[in-house]
Structures are given as C-alpha cells and as structure tokens.
C-alpha cells in the first residue's frame, strides 16, 4: 500500500492532460489510474444493484415499524375486546389487525424527515463526488508535492488523499463508498 493523491475532473480531455502532466512530473503510467466514479447509490456493488444492503437513512425503520405494529395491535385488540358485544368474538382479532396496520403507518411519523442528515452517521458525511478521477501512487513526500502541484495547476477539484494500491494503471482496492479525505 502507498499514499495516493487523486483529483476530480469533468472531461476526458482534462484527464488526458493531467496524465501527461503527471508523466512530466516523473510519475510512470503504471502508478497512475484514471476512471469514472459513479454517483452514490449507482456503484452496483450488490447483485440486485445499489451500494449497500440497507440505506444509511433507513437503519431504524425495521425497529420503528415493529414498535408501531406492537402498540397498534395492543390498542386495537383492547378496543375490539371492549366492543365485543357489538362486534362479536372476532372484534378483538379485527381490532388487533387494524390497529397493527395503523400503528405501522404511524411509526413512520416518528422517523426523521426525508433527507435529514444523521447526527454523526453515514448521511452526515459528504460522499465522494461523481465524475472523472485521476489518481497517482506516491513513493515519498517529495512526490506528494509534485503531484499536488500538477493537479492544482490543471484545476482539479476535490483533491483527496488515500491509502491504496495502484498497479499497472489500476487502483485495485478503490472503495467508492469510502469518505474522501480532502487535501487543502
């Protein structure tokens, strides 16, 4: 593993110019990787699509729905039992089913608003920006400054620093879901 400096560009021509500038700064092509980063949620990391098994903003959904169903069923069964004379022996059962349904719907009211970031969860951190990315594996601190100078000079956006392995022009352990560490 080595330190990697990466910068985002919008166009393929900019990536080509950045590769040429990095070559001129002494970096061989085997230590340079360029590729397109998809938007969050579009990395197709699972067989059924998407990036994660559970959306970061929906982690408390199963517990919230179970709580709503349990409370709603208990209240519905109580109301059904109180009205047994009018509804017959199925009153508590129907009351429990209707109460469970209403309780599950009401539980969504307790969950956070759509798009509201979690305090310090995954939704509270800025994901990696989509677009063209060029990365270079560094051999030392002197190379870090050369790479940063070349990327800054060409107008790279969202320059980040990471650990990883670039071999033969491929960043083998790139994780599109990792939170980038931006370089000032």
PDB file of C-alpha atoms in Angstrom:
ATOM      1  CA  UNK A   1       0.000   0.000   0.000  1.00  0.00           C
ATOM      2  CA  UNK A   2       1.057   3.533  -0.659  1.00  0.00           C
ATOM      3  CA  UNK A   3      -0.255   7.067  -0.313  1.00  0.00           C
ATOM      4  CA  UNK A   4      -2.422   8.100  -3.210  1.00  0.00           C
ATOM      5  CA  UNK A   5      -3.329  11.592  -4.368  1.00  0.00           C
ATOM      6  CA  UNK A   6      -6.435  11.848  -6.553  1.00  0.00           C
ATOM      7  CA  UNK A   7      -8.244  14.718  -8.241  1.00  0.00           C
ATOM      8  CA  UNK A   8     -11.591  15.061  -9.996  1.00  0.00           C
ATOM      9  CA  UNK A   9     -12.132  16.479 -13.453  1.00  0.00           C
ATOM     10  CA  UNK A  10     -15.230  16.804 -15.608  1.00  0.00           C
ATOM     11  CA  UNK A  11     -13.870  15.895 -19.036  1.00  0.00           C
ATOM     12  CA  UNK A  12     -11.776  13.106 -20.514  1.00  0.00           C
ATOM     13  CA  UNK A  13      -9.538  15.715 -22.173  1.00  0.00           C
ATOM     14  CA  UNK A  14      -8.702  17.106 -18.718  1.00  0.00           C
ATOM     15  CA  UNK A  15      -7.793  13.609 -17.526  1.00  0.00           C
ATOM     16  CA  UNK A  16      -5.533  13.155 -20.540  1.00  0.00           C
ATOM     17  CA  UNK A  17      -3.805  16.482 -19.782  1.00  0.00           C
ATOM     18  CA  UNK A  18      -3.437  15.512 -16.113  1.00  0.00           C
ATOM     19  CA  UNK A  19      -1.879  12.171 -17.068  1.00  0.00           C
ATOM     20  CA  UNK A  20       0.603  13.963 -19.331  1.00  0.00           C
ATOM     21  CA  UNK A  21       1.434  16.467 -16.574  1.00  0.00           C
ATOM     22  CA  UNK A  22       1.953  13.684 -14.035  1.00  0.00           C
ATOM     23  CA  UNK A  23       4.199  11.850 -16.535  1.00  0.00           C
ATOM     24  CA  UNK A  24       6.226  15.041 -16.988  1.00  0.00           C
ATOM     25  CA  UNK A  25       6.464  15.341 -13.184  1.00  0.00           C
ATOM     26  CA  UNK A  26       8.160  11.915 -13.139  1.00  0.00           C
ATOM     27  CA  UNK A  27       5.276   9.518 -12.458  1.00  0.00           C
ATOM     28  CA  UNK A  28       5.164   6.436 -14.709  1.00  0.00           C
ATOM     29  CA  UNK A  29       1.837   5.331 -16.233  1.00  0.00           C
ATOM     30  CA  UNK A  30       1.884   2.165 -14.121  1.00  0.00           C
ATOM     31  CA  UNK A  31       1.373   4.334 -10.979  1.00  0.00           C
ATOM     32  CA  UNK A  32      -1.421   6.453 -12.486  1.00  0.00           C
ATOM     33  CA  UNK A  33      -5.046   5.345 -12.574  1.00  0.00           C
ATOM     34  CA  UNK A  34      -7.915   7.197 -14.248  1.00  0.00           C
ATOM     35  CA  UNK A  35     -11.570   6.143 -14.211  1.00  0.00           C
ATOM     36  CA  UNK A  36     -15.140   7.383 -13.805  1.00  0.00           C
ATOM     37  CA  UNK A  37     -16.735   7.393 -10.340  1.00  0.00           C
ATOM     38  CA  UNK A  38     -20.488   6.829 -10.405  1.00  0.00           C
ATOM     39  CA  UNK A  39     -22.946   8.764  -8.272  1.00  0.00           C
ATOM     40  CA  UNK A  40     -23.633   7.456  -4.756  1.00  0.00           C
ATOM     41  CA  UNK A  41     -26.061   4.550  -4.947  1.00  0.00           C
ATOM     42  CA  UNK A  42     -25.026   3.690  -8.517  1.00  0.00           C
ATOM     43  CA  UNK A  43     -21.914   1.599  -7.905  1.00  0.00           C
ATOM     44  CA  UNK A  44     -23.705  -1.741  -8.388  1.00  0.00           C
ATOM     45  CA  UNK A  45     -21.847  -3.437  -5.534  1.00  0.00           C
ATOM     46  CA  UNK A  46     -24.684  -5.901  -4.866  1.00  0.00           C
ATOM     47  CA  UNK A  47     -26.271  -8.481  -7.138  1.00  0.00           C
ATOM     48  CA  UNK A  48     -29.619  -6.677  -7.006  1.00  0.00           C
ATOM     49  CA  UNK A  49     -27.987  -3.277  -7.554  1.00  0.00           C
ATOM     50  CA  UNK A  50     -27.105  -0.409  -5.280  1.00  0.00           C
ATOM     51  CA  UNK A  51     -24.254   0.140  -2.857  1.00  0.00           C
ATOM     52  CA  UNK A  52     -25.473  -1.194   0.489  1.00  0.00           C
ATOM     53  CA  UNK A  53     -27.751  -3.804   1.981  1.00  0.00           C
ATOM     54  CA  UNK A  54     -29.569  -1.114   3.992  1.00  0.00           C
ATOM     55  CA  UNK A  55     -29.795   2.564   3.169  1.00  0.00           C
ATOM     56  CA  UNK A  56     -27.946   4.643   5.784  1.00  0.00           C
ATOM     57  CA  UNK A  57     -31.042   6.748   6.405  1.00  0.00           C
ATOM     58  CA  UNK A  58     -33.331   3.752   6.936  1.00  0.00           C
ATOM     59  CA  UNK A  59     -31.464   1.847   9.627  1.00  0.00           C
ATOM     60  CA  UNK A  60     -34.103   2.422  12.303  1.00  0.00           C
ATOM     61  CA  UNK A  61     -37.046   1.571  10.016  1.00  0.00           C
ATOM     62  CA  UNK A  62     -37.459  -2.123  10.991  1.00  0.00           C
ATOM     63  CA  UNK A  63     -37.403  -1.363  14.730  1.00  0.00           C
ATOM     64  CA  UNK A  64     -39.793   1.579  14.284  1.00  0.00           C
ATOM     65  CA  UNK A  65     -42.287  -0.463  12.291  1.00  0.00           C
ATOM     66  CA  UNK A  66     -42.176  -3.355  14.790  1.00  0.00           C
ATOM     67  CA  UNK A  67     -42.791  -0.920  17.643  1.00  0.00           C
ATOM     68  CA  UNK A  68     -45.711   0.671  15.782  1.00  0.00           C
ATOM     69  CA  UNK A  69     -47.250  -2.708  14.942  1.00  0.00           C
ATOM     70  CA  UNK A  70     -46.965  -3.933  18.542  1.00  0.00           C
ATOM     71  CA  UNK A  71     -48.501  -0.814  20.091  1.00  0.00           C
ATOM     72  CA  UNK A  72     -51.204  -0.591  17.412  1.00  0.00           C
ATOM     73  CA  UNK A  73     -52.133  -4.267  17.780  1.00  0.00           C
ATOM     74  CA  UNK A  74     -52.397  -3.962  21.564  1.00  0.00           C
ATOM     75  CA  UNK A  75     -54.570  -0.844  21.363  1.00  0.00           C
ATOM     76  CA  UNK A  76     -56.704  -2.368  18.579  1.00  0.00           C
ATOM     77  CA  UNK A  77     -57.190  -5.610  20.489  1.00  0.00           C
ATOM     78  CA  UNK A  78     -58.204  -3.639  23.581  1.00  0.00           C
ATOM     79  CA  UNK A  79     -60.755  -1.612  21.629  1.00  0.00           C
ATOM     80  CA  UNK A  80     -62.013  -4.793  19.927  1.00  0.00           C
ATOM     81  CA  UNK A  81     -62.388  -6.530  23.285  1.00  0.00           C
ATOM     82  CA  UNK A  82     -64.288  -3.555  24.705  1.00  0.00           C
ATOM     83  CA  UNK A  83     -66.721  -3.708  21.785  1.00  0.00           C
ATOM     84  CA  UNK A  84     -67.221  -7.493  21.823  1.00  0.00           C
ATOM     85  CA  UNK A  85     -70.934  -7.135  22.485  1.00  0.00           C
ATOM     86  CA  UNK A  86     -71.363  -5.098  19.288  1.00  0.00           C
ATOM     87  CA  UNK A  87     -68.729  -6.820  17.090  1.00  0.00           C
ATOM     88  CA  UNK A  88     -68.881 -10.396  18.286  1.00  0.00           C
ATOM     89  CA  UNK A  89     -65.973 -12.738  19.031  1.00  0.00           C
ATOM     90  CA  UNK A  90     -63.953 -11.516  16.023  1.00  0.00           C
ATOM     91  CA  UNK A  91     -63.855  -7.951  17.391  1.00  0.00           C
ATOM     92  CA  UNK A  92     -60.534  -8.299  19.224  1.00  0.00           C
ATOM     93  CA  UNK A  93     -58.896 -10.055  16.240  1.00  0.00           C
ATOM     94  CA  UNK A  94     -60.084  -7.489  13.704  1.00  0.00           C
ATOM     95  CA  UNK A  95     -59.227  -4.693  16.124  1.00  0.00           C
ATOM     96  CA  UNK A  96     -55.697  -6.071  16.544  1.00  0.00           C
ATOM     97  CA  UNK A  97     -55.175  -6.352  12.768  1.00  0.00           C
ATOM     98  CA  UNK A  98     -56.490  -2.856  12.044  1.00  0.00           C
ATOM     99  CA  UNK A  99     -54.518  -1.458  14.989  1.00  0.00           C
ATOM    100  CA  UNK A 100     -51.312  -3.148  13.808  1.00  0.00           C
ATOM    101  CA  UNK A 101     -51.737  -1.653  10.346  1.00  0.00           C
ATOM    102  CA  UNK A 102     -52.463   1.843  11.648  1.00  0.00           C
ATOM    103  CA  UNK A 103     -49.579   1.535  14.141  1.00  0.00           C
ATOM    104  CA  UNK A 104     -47.126   0.567  11.411  1.00  0.00           C
ATOM    105  CA  UNK A 105     -48.155   3.606   9.371  1.00  0.00           C
ATOM    106  CA  UNK A 106     -47.974   5.893  12.398  1.00  0.00           C
ATOM    107  CA  UNK A 107     -44.438   4.679  13.174  1.00  0.00           C
ATOM    108  CA  UNK A 108     -43.198   6.431  10.026  1.00  0.00           C
ATOM    109  CA  UNK A 109     -44.256   9.720  11.632  1.00  0.00           C
ATOM    110  CA  UNK A 110     -41.612   9.213  14.334  1.00  0.00           C
ATOM    111  CA  UNK A 111     -38.771   8.667  11.863  1.00  0.00           C
ATOM    112  CA  UNK A 112     -36.629  11.514  10.616  1.00  0.00           C
ATOM    113  CA  UNK A 113     -37.697  13.660   7.731  1.00  0.00           C
ATOM    114  CA  UNK A 114     -36.534  12.685   4.241  1.00  0.00           C
ATOM    115  CA  UNK A 115     -33.015  13.899   3.581  1.00  0.00           C
ATOM    116  CA  UNK A 116     -32.366  14.970   7.164  1.00  0.00           C
ATOM    117  CA  UNK A 117     -28.746  14.074   7.989  1.00  0.00           C
ATOM    118  CA  UNK A 118     -27.991  11.814  10.897  1.00  0.00           C
ATOM    119  CA  UNK A 119     -26.039  13.421  13.722  1.00  0.00           C
ATOM    120  CA  UNK A 120     -22.767  11.644  13.056  1.00  0.00           C
ATOM    121  CA  UNK A 121     -23.919   8.758  10.876  1.00  0.00           C
ATOM    122  CA  UNK A 122     -23.181   7.993   7.252  1.00  0.00           C
ATOM    123  CA  UNK A 123     -25.666  10.570   5.970  1.00  0.00           C
ATOM    124  CA  UNK A 124     -23.843  13.303   7.892  1.00  0.00           C
ATOM    125  CA  UNK A 125     -20.660  12.954   5.809  1.00  0.00           C
ATOM    126  CA  UNK A 126     -20.122  14.169   2.278  1.00  0.00           C
ATOM    127  CA  UNK A 127     -19.747  11.220  -0.148  1.00  0.00           C
ATOM    128  CA  UNK A 128     -17.214  11.096  -2.968  1.00  0.00           C
ATOM    129  CA  UNK A 129     -18.190  13.317  -5.884  1.00  0.00           C
ATOM    130  CA  UNK A 130     -19.041  11.598  -9.158  1.00  0.00           C
ATOM    131  CA  UNK A 131     -17.008  12.264 -12.277  1.00  0.00           C
ATOM    132  CA  UNK A 132     -13.634  11.528 -13.781  1.00  0.00           C
ATOM    133  CA  UNK A 133     -10.936  10.728 -11.208  1.00  0.00           C
ATOM    134  CA  UNK A 134      -7.199  10.508 -11.758  1.00  0.00           C
ATOM    135  CA  UNK A 135      -5.033   9.054  -9.022  1.00  0.00           C
ATOM    136  CA  UNK A 136      -1.296   8.640  -8.591  1.00  0.00           C
ATOM    137  CA  UNK A 137       0.552   6.363  -6.164  1.00  0.00           C
ATOM    138  CA  UNK A 138       3.311   8.182  -4.302  1.00  0.00           C
ATOM    139  CA  UNK A 139       6.752   6.931  -3.430  1.00  0.00           C
ATOM    140  CA  UNK A 140       7.606   9.667  -0.899  1.00  0.00           C
ATOM    141  CA  UNK A 141       6.754  13.095   0.476  1.00  0.00           C
ATOM    142  CA  UNK A 142       8.628  14.911  -2.305  1.00  0.00           C
ATOM    143  CA  UNK A 143       6.357  13.184  -4.839  1.00  0.00           C
ATOM    144  CA  UNK A 144       3.278  14.313  -2.897  1.00  0.00           C
ATOM    145  CA  UNK A 145       4.122  17.968  -3.524  1.00  0.00           C
ATOM    146  CA  UNK A 146       4.832  17.346  -7.221  1.00  0.00           C
ATOM    147  CA  UNK A 147       1.514  15.531  -7.684  1.00  0.00           C
ATOM    148  CA  UNK A 148      -0.446  18.202  -5.819  1.00  0.00           C
ATOM    149  CA  UNK A 149       1.209  20.989  -7.815  1.00  0.00           C
ATOM    150  CA  UNK A 150       0.361  19.305 -11.130  1.00  0.00           C
ATOM    151  CA  UNK A 151      -3.289  18.673 -10.148  1.00  0.00           C
ATOM    152  CA  UNK A 152      -3.761  22.190  -8.746  1.00  0.00           C
ATOM    153  CA  UNK A 153      -2.204  23.769 -11.847  1.00  0.00           C
ATOM    154  CA  UNK A 154      -4.668  21.897 -14.095  1.00  0.00           C
ATOM    155  CA  UNK A 155      -7.695  22.855 -11.993  1.00  0.00           C
ATOM    156  CA  UNK A 156      -8.504  19.527 -10.344  1.00  0.00           C
ATOM    157  CA  UNK A 157     -11.465  19.639  -7.982  1.00  0.00           C
ATOM    158  CA  UNK A 158     -11.957  17.725  -4.741  1.00  0.00           C
ATOM    159  CA  UNK A 159      -8.324  16.638  -4.450  1.00  0.00           C
ATOM    160  CA  UNK A 160      -8.139  13.809  -1.946  1.00  0.00           C
ATOM    161  CA  UNK A 161      -5.545  11.657  -0.244  1.00  0.00           C
ATOM    162  CA  UNK A 162      -5.947   7.944   0.440  1.00  0.00           C
ATOM    163  CA  UNK A 163      -4.133   4.684   1.063  1.00  0.00           C
ATOM    164  CA  UNK A 164      -4.224   2.018  -1.578  1.00  0.00           C
ATOM    165  CA  UNK A 165      -2.540   0.030  -4.306  1.00  0.00           C
ATOM    166  CA  UNK A 166      -2.187   1.192  -7.882  1.00  0.00           C
ATOM    167  CA  UNK A 167      -0.521  -1.396 -10.086  1.00  0.00           C
ATOM    168  CA  UNK A 168      -0.322  -1.377 -13.872  1.00  0.00           C
ATOM    169  CA  UNK A 169      -2.626   1.623 -14.020  1.00  0.00           C
ATOM    170  CA  UNK A 170      -5.436   0.107 -11.891  1.00  0.00           C
ATOM    171  CA  UNK A 171      -6.400   1.198  -8.375  1.00  0.00           C
ATOM    172  CA  UNK A 172      -7.140  -2.319  -7.151  1.00  0.00           C
ATOM    173  CA  UNK A 173      -8.538  -1.543  -3.698  1.00  0.00           C
ATOM    174  CA  UNK A 174     -10.509   1.612  -4.540  1.00  0.00           C
ATOM    175  CA  UNK A 175     -13.676   1.848  -2.447  1.00  0.00           C
ATOM    176  CA  UNK A 176     -16.247   4.196  -3.999  1.00  0.00           C
ATOM    177  CA  UNK A 177     -18.119   4.315  -0.662  1.00  0.00           C
ATOM    178  CA  UNK A 178     -15.166   5.486   1.413  1.00  0.00           C
ATOM    179  CA  UNK A 179     -15.382   9.036   2.660  1.00  0.00           C
ATOM    180  CA  UNK A 180     -12.657  11.062   0.899  1.00  0.00           C
ATOM    181  CA  UNK A 181     -10.019  12.907   2.912  1.00  0.00           C
ATOM    182  CA  UNK A 182      -9.750  16.194   1.062  1.00  0.00           C
ATOM    183  CA  UNK A 183      -6.415  17.969   0.705  1.00  0.00           C
ATOM    184  CA  UNK A 184      -6.491  21.702   1.348  1.00  0.00           C
TER     185      UNK A 184
END
